PDB file of C-alpha atoms in Angstrom:
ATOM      1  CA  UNK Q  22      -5.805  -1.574 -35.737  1.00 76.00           C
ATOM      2  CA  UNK Q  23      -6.499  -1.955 -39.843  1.00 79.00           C
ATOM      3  CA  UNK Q  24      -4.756  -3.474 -42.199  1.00 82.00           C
ATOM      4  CA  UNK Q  25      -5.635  -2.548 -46.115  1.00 78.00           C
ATOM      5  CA  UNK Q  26      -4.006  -2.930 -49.703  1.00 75.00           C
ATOM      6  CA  UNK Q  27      -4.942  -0.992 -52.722  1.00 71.00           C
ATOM      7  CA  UNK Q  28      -4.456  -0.920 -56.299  1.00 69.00           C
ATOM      8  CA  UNK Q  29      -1.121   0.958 -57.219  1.00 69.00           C
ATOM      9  CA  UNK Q  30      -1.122   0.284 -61.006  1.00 68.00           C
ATOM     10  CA  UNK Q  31      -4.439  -0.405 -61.835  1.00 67.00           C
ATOM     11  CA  UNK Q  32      -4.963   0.207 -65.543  1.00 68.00           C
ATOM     12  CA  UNK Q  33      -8.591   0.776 -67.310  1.00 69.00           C
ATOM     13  CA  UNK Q  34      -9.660   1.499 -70.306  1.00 72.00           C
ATOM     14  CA  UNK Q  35     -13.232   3.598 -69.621  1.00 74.00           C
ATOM     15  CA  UNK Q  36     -14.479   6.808 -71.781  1.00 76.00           C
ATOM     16  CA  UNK Q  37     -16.527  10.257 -70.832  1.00 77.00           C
ATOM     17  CA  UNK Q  38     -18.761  12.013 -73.197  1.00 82.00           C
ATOM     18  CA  UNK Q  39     -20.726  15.163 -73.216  1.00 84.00           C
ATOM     19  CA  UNK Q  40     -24.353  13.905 -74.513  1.00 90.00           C
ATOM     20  CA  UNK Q  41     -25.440  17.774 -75.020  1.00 90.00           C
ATOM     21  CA  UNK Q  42     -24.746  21.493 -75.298  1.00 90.00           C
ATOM     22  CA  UNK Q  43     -25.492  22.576 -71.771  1.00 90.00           C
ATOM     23  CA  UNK Q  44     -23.400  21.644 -68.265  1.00 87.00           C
ATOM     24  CA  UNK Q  45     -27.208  19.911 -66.469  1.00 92.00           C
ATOM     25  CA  UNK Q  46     -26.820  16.975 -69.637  1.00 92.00           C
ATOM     26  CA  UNK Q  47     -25.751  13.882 -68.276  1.00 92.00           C
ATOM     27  CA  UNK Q  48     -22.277  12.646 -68.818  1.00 89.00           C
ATOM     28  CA  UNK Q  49     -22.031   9.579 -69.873  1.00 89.00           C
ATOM     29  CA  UNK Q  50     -18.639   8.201 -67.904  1.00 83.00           C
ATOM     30  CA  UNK Q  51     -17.835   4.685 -67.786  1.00 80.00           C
ATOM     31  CA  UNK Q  52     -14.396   4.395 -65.359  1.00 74.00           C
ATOM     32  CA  UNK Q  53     -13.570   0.684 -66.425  1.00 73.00           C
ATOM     33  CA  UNK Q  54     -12.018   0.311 -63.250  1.00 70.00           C
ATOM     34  CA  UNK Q  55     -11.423  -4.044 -62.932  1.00 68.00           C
ATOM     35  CA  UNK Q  56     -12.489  -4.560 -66.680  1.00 71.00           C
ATOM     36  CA  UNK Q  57      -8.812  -5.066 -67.668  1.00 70.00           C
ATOM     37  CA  UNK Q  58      -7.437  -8.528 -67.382  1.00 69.00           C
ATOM     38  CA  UNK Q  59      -4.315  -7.324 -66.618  1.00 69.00           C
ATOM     39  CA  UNK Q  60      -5.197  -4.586 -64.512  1.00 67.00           C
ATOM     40  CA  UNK Q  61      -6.457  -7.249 -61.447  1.00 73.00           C
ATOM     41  CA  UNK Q  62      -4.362  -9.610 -59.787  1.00 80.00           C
ATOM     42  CA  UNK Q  63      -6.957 -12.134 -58.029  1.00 83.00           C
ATOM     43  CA  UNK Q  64      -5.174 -14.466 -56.545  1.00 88.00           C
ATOM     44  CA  UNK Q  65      -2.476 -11.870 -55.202  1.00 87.00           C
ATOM     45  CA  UNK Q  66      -4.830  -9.449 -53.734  1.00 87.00           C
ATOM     46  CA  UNK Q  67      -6.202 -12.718 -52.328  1.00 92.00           C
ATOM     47  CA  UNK Q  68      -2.619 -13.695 -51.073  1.00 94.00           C
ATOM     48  CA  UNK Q  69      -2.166 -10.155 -49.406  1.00 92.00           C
ATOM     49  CA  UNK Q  70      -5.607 -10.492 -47.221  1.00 94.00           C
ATOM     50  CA  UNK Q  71      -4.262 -13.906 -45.797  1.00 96.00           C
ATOM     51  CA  UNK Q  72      -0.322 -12.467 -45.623  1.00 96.00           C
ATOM     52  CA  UNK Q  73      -1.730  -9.141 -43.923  1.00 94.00           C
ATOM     53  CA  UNK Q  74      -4.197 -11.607 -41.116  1.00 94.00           C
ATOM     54  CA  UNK Q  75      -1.062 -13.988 -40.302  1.00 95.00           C
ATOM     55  CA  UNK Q  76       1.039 -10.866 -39.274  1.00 94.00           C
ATOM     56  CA  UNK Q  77      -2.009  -9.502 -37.484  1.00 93.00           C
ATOM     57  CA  UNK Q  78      -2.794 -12.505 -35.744  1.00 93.00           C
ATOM     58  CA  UNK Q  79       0.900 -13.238 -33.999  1.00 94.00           C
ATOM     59  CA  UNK Q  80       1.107  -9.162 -32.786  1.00 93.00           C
ATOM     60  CA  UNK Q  81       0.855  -9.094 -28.941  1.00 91.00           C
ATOM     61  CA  UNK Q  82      -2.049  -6.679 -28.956  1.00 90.00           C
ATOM     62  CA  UNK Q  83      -4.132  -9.342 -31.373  1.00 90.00           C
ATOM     63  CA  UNK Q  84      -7.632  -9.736 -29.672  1.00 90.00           C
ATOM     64  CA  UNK Q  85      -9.140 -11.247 -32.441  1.00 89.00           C
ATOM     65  CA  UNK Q  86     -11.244  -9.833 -35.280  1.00 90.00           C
ATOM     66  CA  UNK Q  87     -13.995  -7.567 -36.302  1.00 88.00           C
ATOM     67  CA  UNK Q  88     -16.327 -10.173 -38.291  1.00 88.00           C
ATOM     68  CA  UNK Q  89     -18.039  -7.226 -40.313  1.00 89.00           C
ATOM     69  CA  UNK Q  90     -14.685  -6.473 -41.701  1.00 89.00           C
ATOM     70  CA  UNK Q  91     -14.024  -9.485 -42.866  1.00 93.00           C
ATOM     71  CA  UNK Q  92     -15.357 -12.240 -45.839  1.00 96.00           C
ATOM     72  CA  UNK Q  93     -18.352 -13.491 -44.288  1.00 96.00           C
ATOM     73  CA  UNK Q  94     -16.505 -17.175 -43.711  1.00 97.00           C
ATOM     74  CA  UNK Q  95     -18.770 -19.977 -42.691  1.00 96.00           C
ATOM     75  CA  UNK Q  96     -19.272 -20.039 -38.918  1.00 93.00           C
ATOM     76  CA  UNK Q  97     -17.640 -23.656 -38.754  1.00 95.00           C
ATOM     77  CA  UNK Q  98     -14.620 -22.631 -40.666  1.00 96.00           C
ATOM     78  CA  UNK Q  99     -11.021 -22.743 -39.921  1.00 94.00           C
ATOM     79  CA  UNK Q 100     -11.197 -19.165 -41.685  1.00 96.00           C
ATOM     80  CA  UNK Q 101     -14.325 -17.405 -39.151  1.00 95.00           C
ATOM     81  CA  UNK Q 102     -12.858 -14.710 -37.633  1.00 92.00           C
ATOM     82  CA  UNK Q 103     -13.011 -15.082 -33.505  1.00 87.00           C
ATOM     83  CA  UNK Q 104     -12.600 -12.824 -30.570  1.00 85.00           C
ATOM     84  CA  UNK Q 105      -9.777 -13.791 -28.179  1.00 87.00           C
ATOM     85  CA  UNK Q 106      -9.221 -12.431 -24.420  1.00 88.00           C
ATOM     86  CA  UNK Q 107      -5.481 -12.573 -25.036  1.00 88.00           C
ATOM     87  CA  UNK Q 108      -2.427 -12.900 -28.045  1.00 91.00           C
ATOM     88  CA  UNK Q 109      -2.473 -16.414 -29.412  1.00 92.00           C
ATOM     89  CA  UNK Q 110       0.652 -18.015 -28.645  1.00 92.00           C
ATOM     90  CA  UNK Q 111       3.955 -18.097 -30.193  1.00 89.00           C
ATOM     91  CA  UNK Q 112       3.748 -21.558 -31.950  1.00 93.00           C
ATOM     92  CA  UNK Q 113      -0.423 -20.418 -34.019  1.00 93.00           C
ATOM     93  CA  UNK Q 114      -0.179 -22.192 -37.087  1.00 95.00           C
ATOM     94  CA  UNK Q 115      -1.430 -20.503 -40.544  1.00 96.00           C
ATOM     95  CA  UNK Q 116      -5.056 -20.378 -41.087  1.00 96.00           C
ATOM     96  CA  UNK Q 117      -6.073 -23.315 -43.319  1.00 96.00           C
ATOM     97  CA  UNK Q 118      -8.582 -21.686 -45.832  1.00 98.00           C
ATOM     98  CA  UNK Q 119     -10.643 -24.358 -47.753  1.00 97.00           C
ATOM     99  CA  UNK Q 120     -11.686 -24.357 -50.950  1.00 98.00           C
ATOM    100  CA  UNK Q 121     -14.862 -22.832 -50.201  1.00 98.00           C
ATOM    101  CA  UNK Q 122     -13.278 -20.403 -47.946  1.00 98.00           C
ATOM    102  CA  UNK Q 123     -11.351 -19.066 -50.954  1.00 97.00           C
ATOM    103  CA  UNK Q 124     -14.351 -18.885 -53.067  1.00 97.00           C
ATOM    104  CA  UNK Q 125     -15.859 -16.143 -50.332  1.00 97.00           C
ATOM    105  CA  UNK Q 126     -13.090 -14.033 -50.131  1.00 96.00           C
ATOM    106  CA  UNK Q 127     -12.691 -14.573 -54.197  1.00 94.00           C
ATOM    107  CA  UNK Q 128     -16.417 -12.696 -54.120  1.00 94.00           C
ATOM    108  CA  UNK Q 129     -15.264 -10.707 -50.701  1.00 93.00           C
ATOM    109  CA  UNK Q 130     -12.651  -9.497 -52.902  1.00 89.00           C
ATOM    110  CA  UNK Q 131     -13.656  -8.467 -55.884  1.00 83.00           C
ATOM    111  CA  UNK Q 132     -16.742  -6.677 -54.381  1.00 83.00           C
ATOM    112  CA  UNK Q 133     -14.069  -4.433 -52.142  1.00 82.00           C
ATOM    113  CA  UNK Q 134     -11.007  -4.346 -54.354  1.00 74.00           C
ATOM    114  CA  UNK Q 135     -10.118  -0.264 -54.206  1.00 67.00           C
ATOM    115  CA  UNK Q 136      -7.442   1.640 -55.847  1.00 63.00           C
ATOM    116  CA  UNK Q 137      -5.177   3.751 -54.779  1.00 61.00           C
ATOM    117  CA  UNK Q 138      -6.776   7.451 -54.365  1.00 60.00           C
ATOM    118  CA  UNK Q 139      -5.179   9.418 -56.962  1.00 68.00           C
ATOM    119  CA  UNK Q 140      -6.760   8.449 -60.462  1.00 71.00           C
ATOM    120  CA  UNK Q 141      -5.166   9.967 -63.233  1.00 81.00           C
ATOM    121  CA  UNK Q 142      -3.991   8.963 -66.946  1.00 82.00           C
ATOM    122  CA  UNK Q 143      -7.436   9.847 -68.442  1.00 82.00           C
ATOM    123  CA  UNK Q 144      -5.999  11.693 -71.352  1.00 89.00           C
ATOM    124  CA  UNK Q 145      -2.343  10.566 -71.407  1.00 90.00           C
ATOM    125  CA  UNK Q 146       0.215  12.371 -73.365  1.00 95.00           C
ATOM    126  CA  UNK Q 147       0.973   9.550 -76.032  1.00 95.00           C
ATOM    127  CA  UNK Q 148       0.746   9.113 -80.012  1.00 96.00           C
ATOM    128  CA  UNK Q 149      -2.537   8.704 -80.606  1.00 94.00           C
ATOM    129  CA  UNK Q 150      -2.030   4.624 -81.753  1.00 95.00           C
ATOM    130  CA  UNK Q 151      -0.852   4.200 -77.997  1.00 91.00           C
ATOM    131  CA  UNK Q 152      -4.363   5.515 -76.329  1.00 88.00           C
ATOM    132  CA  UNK Q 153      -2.769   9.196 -76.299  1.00 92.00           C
ATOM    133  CA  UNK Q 154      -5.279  12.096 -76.028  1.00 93.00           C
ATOM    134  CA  UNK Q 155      -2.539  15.030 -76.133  1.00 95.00           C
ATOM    135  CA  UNK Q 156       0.670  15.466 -77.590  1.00 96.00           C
ATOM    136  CA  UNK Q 157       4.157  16.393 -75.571  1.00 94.00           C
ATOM    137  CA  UNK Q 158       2.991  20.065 -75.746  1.00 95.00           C
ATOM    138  CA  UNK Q 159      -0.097  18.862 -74.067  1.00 96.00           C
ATOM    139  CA  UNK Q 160      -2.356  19.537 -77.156  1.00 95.00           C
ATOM    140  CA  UNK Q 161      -5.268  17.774 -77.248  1.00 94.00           C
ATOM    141  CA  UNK Q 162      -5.433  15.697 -80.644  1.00 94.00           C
ATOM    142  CA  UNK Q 163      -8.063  16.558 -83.039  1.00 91.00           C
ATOM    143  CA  UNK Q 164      -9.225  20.241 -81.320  1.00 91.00           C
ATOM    144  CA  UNK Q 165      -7.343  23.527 -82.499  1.00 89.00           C
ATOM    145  CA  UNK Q 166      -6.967  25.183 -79.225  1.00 88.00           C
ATOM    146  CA  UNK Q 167      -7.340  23.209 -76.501  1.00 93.00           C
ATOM    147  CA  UNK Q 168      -4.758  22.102 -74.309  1.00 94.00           C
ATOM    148  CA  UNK Q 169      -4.932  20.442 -70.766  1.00 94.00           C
ATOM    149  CA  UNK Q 170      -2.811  20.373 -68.396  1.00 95.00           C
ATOM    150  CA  UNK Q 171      -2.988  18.556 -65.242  1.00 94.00           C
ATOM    151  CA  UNK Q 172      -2.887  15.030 -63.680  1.00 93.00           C
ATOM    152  CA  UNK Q 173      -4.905  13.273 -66.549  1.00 92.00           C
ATOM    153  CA  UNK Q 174      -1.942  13.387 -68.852  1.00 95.00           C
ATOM    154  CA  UNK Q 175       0.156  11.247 -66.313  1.00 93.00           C
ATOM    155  CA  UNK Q 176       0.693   8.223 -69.448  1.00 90.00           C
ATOM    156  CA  UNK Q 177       0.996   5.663 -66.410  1.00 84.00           C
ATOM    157  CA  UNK Q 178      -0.154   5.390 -62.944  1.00 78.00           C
ATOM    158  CA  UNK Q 179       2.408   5.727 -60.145  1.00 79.00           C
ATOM    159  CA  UNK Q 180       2.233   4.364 -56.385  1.00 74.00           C
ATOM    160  CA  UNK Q 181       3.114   7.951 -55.110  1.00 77.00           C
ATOM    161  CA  UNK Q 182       1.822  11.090 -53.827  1.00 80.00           C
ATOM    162  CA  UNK Q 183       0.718  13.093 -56.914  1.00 87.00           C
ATOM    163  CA  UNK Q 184       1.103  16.982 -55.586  1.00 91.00           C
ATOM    164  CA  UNK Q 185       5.000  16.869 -57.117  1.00 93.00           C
ATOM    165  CA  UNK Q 186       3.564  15.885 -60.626  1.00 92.00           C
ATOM    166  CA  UNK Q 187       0.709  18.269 -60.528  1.00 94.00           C
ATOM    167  CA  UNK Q 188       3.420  20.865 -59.661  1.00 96.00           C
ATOM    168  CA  UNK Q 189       6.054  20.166 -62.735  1.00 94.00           C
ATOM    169  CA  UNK Q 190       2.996  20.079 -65.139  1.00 95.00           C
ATOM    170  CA  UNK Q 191       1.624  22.913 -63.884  1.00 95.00           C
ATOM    171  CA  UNK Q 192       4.914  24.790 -64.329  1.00 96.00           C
ATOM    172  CA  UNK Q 193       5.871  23.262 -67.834  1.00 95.00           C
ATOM    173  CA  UNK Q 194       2.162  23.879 -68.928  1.00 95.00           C
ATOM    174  CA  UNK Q 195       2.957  27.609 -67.945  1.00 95.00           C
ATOM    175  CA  UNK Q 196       6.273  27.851 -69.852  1.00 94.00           C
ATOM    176  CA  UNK Q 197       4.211  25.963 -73.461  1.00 93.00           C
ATOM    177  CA  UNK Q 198       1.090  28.245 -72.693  1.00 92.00           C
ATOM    178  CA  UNK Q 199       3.418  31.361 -72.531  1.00 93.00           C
ATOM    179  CA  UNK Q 200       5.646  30.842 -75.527  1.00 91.00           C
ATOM    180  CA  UNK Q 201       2.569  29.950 -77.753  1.00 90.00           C
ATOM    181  CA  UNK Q 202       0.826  32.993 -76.786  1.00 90.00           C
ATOM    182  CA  UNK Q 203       4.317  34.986 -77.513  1.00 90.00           C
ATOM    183  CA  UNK Q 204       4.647  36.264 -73.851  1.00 89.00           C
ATOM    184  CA  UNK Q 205       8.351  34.322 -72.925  1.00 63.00           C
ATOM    185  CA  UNK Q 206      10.472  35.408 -70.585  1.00 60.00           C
TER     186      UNK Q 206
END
């Protein structure tokens, strides 16, 4: 059995550039994923790994833990993950981290930290003094003629599936394509 948490709303501010004419140049592409202050909660992804090992821990199928996928807590902690040969009874109390136990899964934490698996919002449709890269007719600001029209123009993130999104865009982007090239219904 896992256990995981991801980031639903994580918010970055990163760029991509062409550096030449041809498609072997390198792109330069900085994501910026954990470089907003406000785009990382710390101490609540911290909260979530100790909420999501308490429930874990009083299941009747708990054996104990898999150390490898766990903060590497010192072997003398309170924190060390241990195998059992049965559930731990009813009355377990709460792990009791220590300071220096919340220092490793601080590091643990930020070195796994993932978000969710459906990045998009890399050209939102906004003015272009809110971070927008197209307009509501998904023109791109600042190029005659090109227009884009999928997932990247999502303004915010959303904890969701994306497919139903990508669908209405995809059908809107139809219906602006169409009536600017003069071929309506």
């Amino acid at each position: 059995m896992t256990t995981s948490s991801f980031l639903h709303y994580p918010y970055a501010r990163g760029h991509v550039h062409v550096t030449g004419p041809t498609p072997e140049d390198e792109i330069d592409l900085v994501t910026g994923i954990l470089t907003d202050p406000d785009g990382f909660d710390l101490a609540m992804a911290m909260w979530m790994y100790k909420k999501q090992r308490e429930i874990v821990r009083r299941l009747d199928l708990y054996r104990g833990e898999v150390a490898l996928l766990h903060p590497p807590f010192d072997s003398s902690s309170g924190a060390a993950c241990k195998k059992r040969d049965g559930p731990l009874p009813p009355d377990i109390k709460d792990i009791a981290y220590t300071a220096a136990d919340d220092e490793v899964l601080a590091k643990w934490v930020k070195e796994r930290v993932a978000q969710s698996l459906h990045s998009i919002g890399t050209c939102k449709m906004a003015p272009p003094d809110a971070g927008g890269v197209v307009d509501y007719h998904l023109r791109f600001y600042g190029v005659d003629a090109l227009r884009i029209a999928d997932l990247s123009v999502v303004p915010v993130h959303m904890a969701a599936n994306t497919a139903n999104t990508a669908f209405a865009i995809g059908e809107k982007a139809g219906d602006l394509f169409a009536s600017e090239l003069g071929c309506g219904k």
